[in-house]
Amino acid sequence: MGTIKTVSRPSALVRAEHGGAPAHLTSAERKVLDEAVRRGEDVREDLESKTLAYGRWLLEKVFDDDTTAALDDKSKNPIWQELVRRAGGPTLGITQHLLYVALRIAAHDHRIAATAWRNLDAGRKELLLPLGDERTMLTAAKHVSEMNLSQKKTAEYVSALRAKAGRARTVRLTPKSLHARIRSVRARLGDGGVVKRLTAMRAEMDPKDRDAMAAELAGLKDVVSDMLRALRR
């Protein structure tokens, strides 16, 4: 077997996730950044526009504008079932997630007439979908709009609402999916290169960060021990 190589996350992503300070840019670099932001916004608007249009088409043509049927998780609609089956494959490159989001936003747009919901961009509407109940979604939409929450803050707000309602997000596990996740973690951490890199970083790490990582690893060891016991009972 060949050595499994780990791929580190780009430092820009790590900095962003940890609230790193803005990069110091020259005036020339700032102009390039501004253009990149403008073009990025164009891409976002184009993607959202096409996603919303596709969702409206699906609602009309596949479900005959029946929003109840469109929102049914157990829909037996044969066209929809075939679309879901093909999603992510060679004949339908979009993901199942995008397929569901497009249809669900279209269905809720059809049912919720309030301005607070209608004026919300597709990205933040998508983040409100897990709330399920349309009255709750509308209340959340009003809050998101009034506070002008970013997508990141909207996601945090939705998570807090779901946790408060006792509906914190749970991950559905099957023996196959759990096995795959365990294999993935082992492959990423079990490569000798990770240990070597950690050894090299040790001297550079803040003692508090080092102790925190050690505590996490000790906790991981306990989790693995518990899982092994559960399997061998």
PDB file of C-alpha atoms in Angstrom:
ATOM      1  CA  MET A   1       0.000   0.000   0.000  1.00  0.00           C
ATOM      2  CA  GLY A   2       1.219   3.520  -0.762  1.00  0.00           C
ATOM      3  CA  THR A   3       1.623   6.135   1.894  1.00  0.00           C
ATOM      4  CA  ILE A   4      -1.509   8.188   2.456  1.00  0.00           C
ATOM      5  CA  LYS A   5      -0.677  11.860   2.228  1.00  0.00           C
ATOM      6  CA  THR A   6      -2.511  14.401   4.322  1.00  0.00           C
ATOM      7  CA  VAL A   7      -3.533  17.671   2.756  1.00  0.00           C
ATOM      8  CA  SER A   8      -3.353  20.693   5.022  1.00  0.00           C
ATOM      9  CA  ARG A   9      -6.099  23.296   4.827  1.00  0.00           C
ATOM     10  CA  PRO A  10      -5.151  26.559   3.145  1.00  0.00           C
ATOM     11  CA  SER A  11      -3.930  29.031   5.737  1.00  0.00           C
ATOM     12  CA  ALA A  12      -6.413  31.660   4.496  1.00  0.00           C
ATOM     13  CA  LEU A  13      -9.311  29.370   5.467  1.00  0.00           C
ATOM     14  CA  VAL A  14      -7.812  28.674   8.879  1.00  0.00           C
ATOM     15  CA  ARG A  15      -7.266  32.422   9.489  1.00  0.00           C
ATOM     16  CA  ALA A  16     -10.832  33.206   8.465  1.00  0.00           C
ATOM     17  CA  GLU A  17     -12.345  30.506  10.689  1.00  0.00           C
ATOM     18  CA  HIS A  18     -10.387  31.732  13.687  1.00  0.00           C
ATOM     19  CA  GLY A  19     -11.168  35.394  13.133  1.00  0.00           C
ATOM     20  CA  GLY A  20      -7.703  36.317  11.938  1.00  0.00           C
ATOM     21  CA  ALA A  21      -6.856  39.968  11.431  1.00  0.00           C
ATOM     22  CA  PRO A  22      -7.367  41.399   7.920  1.00  0.00           C
ATOM     23  CA  ALA A  23      -4.378  41.101   5.604  1.00  0.00           C
ATOM     24  CA  HIS A  24      -2.284  44.226   5.070  1.00  0.00           C
ATOM     25  CA  LEU A  25      -2.559  45.149   1.383  1.00  0.00           C
ATOM     26  CA  THR A  26      -0.887  47.692  -0.825  1.00  0.00           C
ATOM     27  CA  SER A  27      -3.067  50.056  -2.862  1.00  0.00           C
ATOM     28  CA  ALA A  28      -2.487  47.896  -5.954  1.00  0.00           C
ATOM     29  CA  GLU A  29      -3.423  44.734  -4.067  1.00  0.00           C
ATOM     30  CA  ARG A  30      -6.504  46.478  -2.687  1.00  0.00           C
ATOM     31  CA  LYS A  31      -7.690  47.229  -6.236  1.00  0.00           C
ATOM     32  CA  VAL A  32      -7.307  43.561  -7.184  1.00  0.00           C
ATOM     33  CA  LEU A  33      -9.160  42.540  -4.019  1.00  0.00           C
ATOM     34  CA  ASP A  34     -12.025  44.928  -4.763  1.00  0.00           C
ATOM     35  CA  GLU A  35     -12.327  43.514  -8.272  1.00  0.00           C
ATOM     36  CA  ALA A  36     -12.231  39.945  -6.934  1.00  0.00           C
ATOM     37  CA  VAL A  37     -15.002  40.785  -4.452  1.00  0.00           C
ATOM     38  CA  ARG A  38     -17.110  42.371  -7.196  1.00  0.00           C
ATOM     39  CA  ARG A  39     -16.685  39.379  -9.476  1.00  0.00           C
ATOM     40  CA  GLY A  40     -17.405  37.030  -6.599  1.00  0.00           C
ATOM     41  CA  GLU A  41     -20.657  38.826  -5.901  1.00  0.00           C
ATOM     42  CA  ASP A  42     -21.568  38.517  -9.581  1.00  0.00           C
ATOM     43  CA  VAL A  43     -21.004  34.773  -9.341  1.00  0.00           C
ATOM     44  CA  ARG A  44     -23.118  34.547  -6.188  1.00  0.00           C
ATOM     45  CA  GLU A  45     -25.979  36.480  -7.737  1.00  0.00           C
ATOM     46  CA  ASP A  46     -25.855  34.367 -10.891  1.00  0.00           C
ATOM     47  CA  LEU A  47     -25.811  31.095  -8.940  1.00  0.00           C
ATOM     48  CA  GLU A  48     -28.639  32.193  -6.666  1.00  0.00           C
ATOM     49  CA  SER A  49     -30.718  33.449  -9.579  1.00  0.00           C
ATOM     50  CA  LYS A  50     -30.344  30.185 -11.485  1.00  0.00           C
ATOM     51  CA  THR A  51     -30.966  28.080  -8.361  1.00  0.00           C
ATOM     52  CA  LEU A  52     -34.186  29.966  -7.599  1.00  0.00           C
ATOM     53  CA  ALA A  53     -35.343  29.744 -11.218  1.00  0.00           C
ATOM     54  CA  TYR A  54     -34.655  26.002 -11.281  1.00  0.00           C
ATOM     55  CA  GLY A  55     -36.570  25.531  -8.039  1.00  0.00           C
ATOM     56  CA  ARG A  56     -39.587  27.395  -9.406  1.00  0.00           C
ATOM     57  CA  TRP A  57     -39.473  25.261 -12.547  1.00  0.00           C
ATOM     58  CA  LEU A  58     -39.302  22.053 -10.492  1.00  0.00           C
ATOM     59  CA  LEU A  59     -42.235  23.140  -8.357  1.00  0.00           C
ATOM     60  CA  GLU A  60     -44.362  23.976 -11.401  1.00  0.00           C
ATOM     61  CA  LYS A  61     -43.449  21.191 -13.811  1.00  0.00           C
ATOM     62  CA  VAL A  62     -42.660  18.275 -11.511  1.00  0.00           C
ATOM     63  CA  PHE A  63     -45.123  18.961  -8.679  1.00  0.00           C
ATOM     64  CA  ASP A  64     -47.827  21.005 -10.468  1.00  0.00           C
ATOM     65  CA  ASP A  65     -47.320  23.822  -7.921  1.00  0.00           C
ATOM     66  CA  ASP A  66     -48.384  21.483  -5.098  1.00  0.00           C
ATOM     67  CA  THR A  67     -46.186  22.815  -2.292  1.00  0.00           C
ATOM     68  CA  THR A  68     -47.333  20.162   0.188  1.00  0.00           C
ATOM     69  CA  ALA A  69     -46.180  17.415  -2.150  1.00  0.00           C
ATOM     70  CA  ALA A  70     -42.949  19.271  -2.894  1.00  0.00           C
ATOM     71  CA  LEU A  71     -42.105  19.505   0.816  1.00  0.00           C
ATOM     72  CA  ASP A  72     -42.921  15.861   1.513  1.00  0.00           C
ATOM     73  CA  ASP A  73     -39.690  14.089   2.521  1.00  0.00           C
ATOM     74  CA  LYS A  74     -41.251  10.782   1.494  1.00  0.00           C
ATOM     75  CA  SER A  75     -42.485  11.944  -1.893  1.00  0.00           C
ATOM     76  CA  LYS A  76     -43.264   9.114  -4.310  1.00  0.00           C
ATOM     77  CA  ASN A  77     -43.225  11.409  -7.329  1.00  0.00           C
ATOM     78  CA  PRO A  78     -41.382   9.281  -9.919  1.00  0.00           C
ATOM     79  CA  ILE A  79     -39.735  12.220 -11.708  1.00  0.00           C
ATOM     80  CA  TRP A  80     -38.465  13.615  -8.422  1.00  0.00           C
ATOM     81  CA  GLN A  81     -37.207  10.220  -7.294  1.00  0.00           C
ATOM     82  CA  GLU A  82     -35.299   9.817 -10.541  1.00  0.00           C
ATOM     83  CA  LEU A  83     -33.811  13.308 -10.250  1.00  0.00           C
ATOM     84  CA  VAL A  84     -32.629  12.542  -6.720  1.00  0.00           C
ATOM     85  CA  ARG A  85     -31.173   9.239  -7.898  1.00  0.00           C
ATOM     86  CA  ARG A  86     -29.239  10.903 -10.722  1.00  0.00           C
ATOM     87  CA  ALA A  87     -28.047  13.941  -8.744  1.00  0.00           C
ATOM     88  CA  GLY A  88     -24.288  14.027  -8.413  1.00  0.00           C
ATOM     89  CA  GLY A  89     -23.861  11.536 -11.227  1.00  0.00           C
ATOM     90  CA  PRO A  90     -22.816  11.755 -14.878  1.00  0.00           C
ATOM     91  CA  THR A  91     -26.249  12.826 -16.144  1.00  0.00           C
ATOM     92  CA  LEU A  92     -27.063  15.392 -13.435  1.00  0.00           C
ATOM     93  CA  GLY A  93     -23.991  17.092 -12.043  1.00  0.00           C
ATOM     94  CA  ILE A  94     -25.708  19.130  -9.326  1.00  0.00           C
ATOM     95  CA  THR A  95     -25.743  17.667  -5.841  1.00  0.00           C
ATOM     96  CA  GLN A  96     -28.781  16.224  -4.090  1.00  0.00           C
ATOM     97  CA  HIS A  97     -28.409  19.004  -1.545  1.00  0.00           C
ATOM     98  CA  LEU A  98     -28.718  21.731  -4.182  1.00  0.00           C
ATOM     99  CA  LEU A  99     -31.683  19.902  -5.702  1.00  0.00           C
ATOM    100  CA  TYR A 100     -33.502  19.849  -2.366  1.00  0.00           C
ATOM    101  CA  VAL A 101     -32.609  23.451  -1.541  1.00  0.00           C
ATOM    102  CA  ALA A 102     -33.844  24.755  -4.900  1.00  0.00           C
ATOM    103  CA  LEU A 103     -37.196  22.991  -4.547  1.00  0.00           C
ATOM    104  CA  ARG A 104     -37.731  23.811  -0.875  1.00  0.00           C
ATOM    105  CA  ILE A 105     -36.969  27.500  -1.254  1.00  0.00           C
ATOM    106  CA  ALA A 106     -39.367  27.658  -4.205  1.00  0.00           C
ATOM    107  CA  ALA A 107     -42.094  25.918  -2.194  1.00  0.00           C
ATOM    108  CA  HIS A 108     -41.664  28.213   0.814  1.00  0.00           C
ATOM    109  CA  ASP A 109     -41.514  31.282  -1.454  1.00  0.00           C
ATOM    110  CA  HIS A 110     -44.878  30.132  -2.801  1.00  0.00           C
ATOM    111  CA  ARG A 111     -46.347  29.847   0.701  1.00  0.00           C
ATOM    112  CA  ILE A 112     -44.752  32.722   2.612  1.00  0.00           C
ATOM    113  CA  ALA A 113     -45.857  36.121   1.334  1.00  0.00           C
ATOM    114  CA  ALA A 114     -44.216  38.230   4.047  1.00  0.00           C
ATOM    115  CA  THR A 115     -41.645  40.766   2.872  1.00  0.00           C
ATOM    116  CA  ALA A 116     -39.095  39.702   5.492  1.00  0.00           C
ATOM    117  CA  TRP A 117     -38.881  36.279   3.875  1.00  0.00           C
ATOM    118  CA  ARG A 118     -39.196  37.337   0.260  1.00  0.00           C
ATOM    119  CA  ASN A 119     -36.443  39.957   0.494  1.00  0.00           C
ATOM    120  CA  LEU A 120     -33.963  37.552   2.055  1.00  0.00           C
ATOM    121  CA  ASP A 121     -31.247  36.235  -0.260  1.00  0.00           C
ATOM    122  CA  ALA A 122     -31.239  32.562  -1.217  1.00  0.00           C
ATOM    123  CA  GLY A 123     -28.137  31.805   0.823  1.00  0.00           C
ATOM    124  CA  ARG A 124     -29.722  32.857   4.102  1.00  0.00           C
ATOM    125  CA  LYS A 125     -33.071  31.293   3.166  1.00  0.00           C
ATOM    126  CA  GLU A 126     -31.226  27.998   2.762  1.00  0.00           C
ATOM    127  CA  LEU A 127     -29.824  28.355   6.283  1.00  0.00           C
ATOM    128  CA  LEU A 128     -33.346  28.836   7.667  1.00  0.00           C
ATOM    129  CA  LEU A 129     -34.772  25.729   6.008  1.00  0.00           C
ATOM    130  CA  PRO A 130     -33.794  23.338   8.855  1.00  0.00           C
ATOM    131  CA  LEU A 131     -36.177  25.225  11.149  1.00  0.00           C
ATOM    132  CA  GLY A 132     -38.974  23.431   9.296  1.00  0.00           C
ATOM    133  CA  ASP A 133     -41.983  25.295  10.678  1.00  0.00           C
ATOM    134  CA  GLU A 134     -42.876  28.241   8.454  1.00  0.00           C
ATOM    135  CA  ARG A 135     -43.992  30.465  11.320  1.00  0.00           C
ATOM    136  CA  THR A 136     -40.616  29.946  12.986  1.00  0.00           C
ATOM    137  CA  MET A 137     -38.850  30.496   9.682  1.00  0.00           C
ATOM    138  CA  LEU A 138     -40.648  33.798   9.174  1.00  0.00           C
ATOM    139  CA  THR A 139     -39.827  34.992  12.697  1.00  0.00           C
ATOM    140  CA  ALA A 140     -36.212  34.044  12.088  1.00  0.00           C
ATOM    141  CA  ALA A 141     -36.222  35.801   8.712  1.00  0.00           C
ATOM    142  CA  LYS A 142     -37.411  39.009  10.371  1.00  0.00           C
ATOM    143  CA  HIS A 143     -34.630  38.776  12.940  1.00  0.00           C
ATOM    144  CA  VAL A 144     -31.984  38.034  10.301  1.00  0.00           C
ATOM    145  CA  SER A 145     -33.164  40.961   8.176  1.00  0.00           C
ATOM    146  CA  GLU A 146     -33.445  43.446  11.040  1.00  0.00           C
ATOM    147  CA  MET A 147     -30.021  42.535  12.420  1.00  0.00           C
ATOM    148  CA  ASN A 148     -28.531  42.166   8.924  1.00  0.00           C
ATOM    149  CA  LEU A 149     -26.870  38.922   9.982  1.00  0.00           C
ATOM    150  CA  SER A 150     -24.169  37.448   7.775  1.00  0.00           C
ATOM    151  CA  GLN A 151     -24.511  33.866   6.594  1.00  0.00           C
ATOM    152  CA  LYS A 152     -22.125  32.736   9.332  1.00  0.00           C
ATOM    153  CA  LYS A 153     -24.107  34.554  12.024  1.00  0.00           C
ATOM    154  CA  THR A 154     -27.374  33.285  10.537  1.00  0.00           C
ATOM    155  CA  ALA A 155     -26.112  29.706  10.787  1.00  0.00           C
ATOM    156  CA  GLU A 156     -25.147  30.263  14.426  1.00  0.00           C
ATOM    157  CA  TYR A 157     -28.555  31.814  15.124  1.00  0.00           C
ATOM    158  CA  VAL A 158     -30.388  28.860  13.560  1.00  0.00           C
ATOM    159  CA  SER A 159     -28.283  26.375  15.528  1.00  0.00           C
ATOM    160  CA  ALA A 160     -29.133  28.209  18.745  1.00  0.00           C
ATOM    161  CA  LEU A 161     -32.859  28.196  17.900  1.00  0.00           C
ATOM    162  CA  ARG A 162     -32.822  24.486  17.148  1.00  0.00           C
ATOM    163  CA  ALA A 163     -30.885  23.676  20.299  1.00  0.00           C
ATOM    164  CA  LYS A 164     -33.321  25.742  22.366  1.00  0.00           C
ATOM    165  CA  ALA A 165     -36.231  23.850  20.818  1.00  0.00           C
ATOM    166  CA  GLY A 166     -34.520  20.528  21.511  1.00  0.00           C
ATOM    167  CA  ARG A 167     -33.875  19.933  17.846  1.00  0.00           C
ATOM    168  CA  ALA A 168     -30.119  20.280  17.724  1.00  0.00           C
ATOM    169  CA  ARG A 169     -28.739  18.878  14.508  1.00  0.00           C
ATOM    170  CA  THR A 170     -28.031  15.167  14.724  1.00  0.00           C
ATOM    171  CA  VAL A 171     -25.929  13.193  12.324  1.00  0.00           C
ATOM    172  CA  ARG A 172     -27.626  10.124  10.905  1.00  0.00           C
ATOM    173  CA  LEU A 173     -25.300   7.164  11.231  1.00  0.00           C
ATOM    174  CA  THR A 174     -25.353   3.785   9.545  1.00  0.00           C
ATOM    175  CA  PRO A 175     -22.740   1.056  10.016  1.00  0.00           C
ATOM    176  CA  LYS A 176     -21.363   1.871   6.560  1.00  0.00           C
ATOM    177  CA  SER A 177     -21.183   5.652   7.095  1.00  0.00           C
ATOM    178  CA  LEU A 178     -19.681   5.285  10.580  1.00  0.00           C
ATOM    179  CA  HIS A 179     -17.047   2.873   9.263  1.00  0.00           C
ATOM    180  CA  ALA A 180     -16.183   5.358   6.505  1.00  0.00           C
ATOM    181  CA  ARG A 181     -15.811   8.214   8.993  1.00  0.00           C
ATOM    182  CA  ILE A 182     -13.572   6.185  11.276  1.00  0.00           C
ATOM    183  CA  ARG A 183     -11.439   5.114   8.310  1.00  0.00           C
ATOM    184  CA  SER A 184     -11.154   8.730   7.164  1.00  0.00           C
ATOM    185  CA  VAL A 185     -10.020   9.964  10.590  1.00  0.00           C
ATOM    186  CA  ARG A 186      -7.491   7.150  10.912  1.00  0.00           C
ATOM    187  CA  ALA A 187      -6.125   7.852   7.429  1.00  0.00           C
ATOM    188  CA  ARG A 188      -5.706  11.551   8.162  1.00  0.00           C
ATOM    189  CA  LEU A 189      -4.162  11.203  11.602  1.00  0.00           C
ATOM    190  CA  GLY A 190      -2.442   7.850  11.259  1.00  0.00           C
ATOM    191  CA  ASP A 191       0.025   8.929   8.601  1.00  0.00           C
ATOM    192  CA  GLY A 192       3.521   9.126  10.072  1.00  0.00           C
ATOM    193  CA  GLY A 193       3.956  12.546   8.511  1.00  0.00           C
ATOM    194  CA  VAL A 194       1.339  14.015  10.861  1.00  0.00           C
ATOM    195  CA  VAL A 195       3.253  12.839  13.918  1.00  0.00           C
ATOM    196  CA  LYS A 196       6.499  14.216  12.514  1.00  0.00           C
ATOM    197  CA  ARG A 197       4.821  17.558  11.788  1.00  0.00           C
ATOM    198  CA  LEU A 198       3.350  17.656  15.286  1.00  0.00           C
ATOM    199  CA  THR A 199       6.768  16.940  16.784  1.00  0.00           C
ATOM    200  CA  ALA A 200       8.252  19.799  14.777  1.00  0.00           C
ATOM    201  CA  MET A 201       5.463  22.182  15.780  1.00  0.00           C
ATOM    202  CA  ARG A 202       5.622  21.347  19.471  1.00  0.00           C
ATOM    203  CA  ALA A 203       8.356  23.860  20.261  1.00  0.00           C
ATOM    204  CA  GLU A 204       6.478  26.601  18.380  1.00  0.00           C
ATOM    205  CA  MET A 205       3.163  26.058  20.138  1.00  0.00           C
ATOM    206  CA  ASP A 206       1.867  28.144  22.977  1.00  0.00           C
ATOM    207  CA  PRO A 207       1.816  25.972  26.147  1.00  0.00           C
ATOM    208  CA  LYS A 208      -1.934  26.544  26.521  1.00  0.00           C
ATOM    209  CA  ASP A 209      -2.569  25.402  22.941  1.00  0.00           C
ATOM    210  CA  ARG A 210      -0.324  22.381  23.491  1.00  0.00           C
ATOM    211  CA  ASP A 211      -2.167  21.416  26.661  1.00  0.00           C
ATOM    212  CA  ALA A 212      -5.537  21.927  24.961  1.00  0.00           C
ATOM    213  CA  MET A 213      -4.524  19.665  22.057  1.00  0.00           C
ATOM    214  CA  ALA A 214      -3.225  17.043  24.481  1.00  0.00           C
ATOM    215  CA  ALA A 215      -6.568  17.116  26.301  1.00  0.00           C
ATOM    216  CA  GLU A 216      -8.448  16.678  23.018  1.00  0.00           C
ATOM    217  CA  LEU A 217      -6.258  13.705  22.075  1.00  0.00           C
ATOM    218  CA  ALA A 218      -6.786  12.141  25.494  1.00  0.00           C
ATOM    219  CA  GLY A 219     -10.519  12.612  25.032  1.00  0.00           C
ATOM    220  CA  LEU A 220     -10.291  11.044  21.580  1.00  0.00           C
ATOM    221  CA  LYS A 221      -8.481   8.073  23.084  1.00  0.00           C
ATOM    222  CA  ASP A 222     -11.322   7.624  25.583  1.00  0.00           C
ATOM    223  CA  VAL A 223     -13.910   7.801  22.798  1.00  0.00           C
ATOM    224  CA  VAL A 224     -12.067   5.139  20.806  1.00  0.00           C
ATOM    225  CA  SER A 225     -11.842   2.908  23.899  1.00  0.00           C
ATOM    226  CA  ASP A 226     -15.593   3.280  24.502  1.00  0.00           C
ATOM    227  CA  MET A 227     -16.365   2.449  20.858  1.00  0.00           C
ATOM    228  CA  LEU A 228     -14.136  -0.640  20.968  1.00  0.00           C
ATOM    229  CA  ARG A 229     -15.900  -1.855  24.110  1.00  0.00           C
ATOM    230  CA  ALA A 230     -19.289  -1.269  22.472  1.00  0.00           C
ATOM    231  CA  LEU A 231     -18.249  -3.382  19.465  1.00  0.00           C
ATOM    232  CA  ARG A 232     -16.856  -6.247  21.524  1.00  0.00           C
ATOM    233  CA  ARG A 233     -19.714  -6.668  23.958  1.00  0.00           C
TER     234      ARG A 233
END
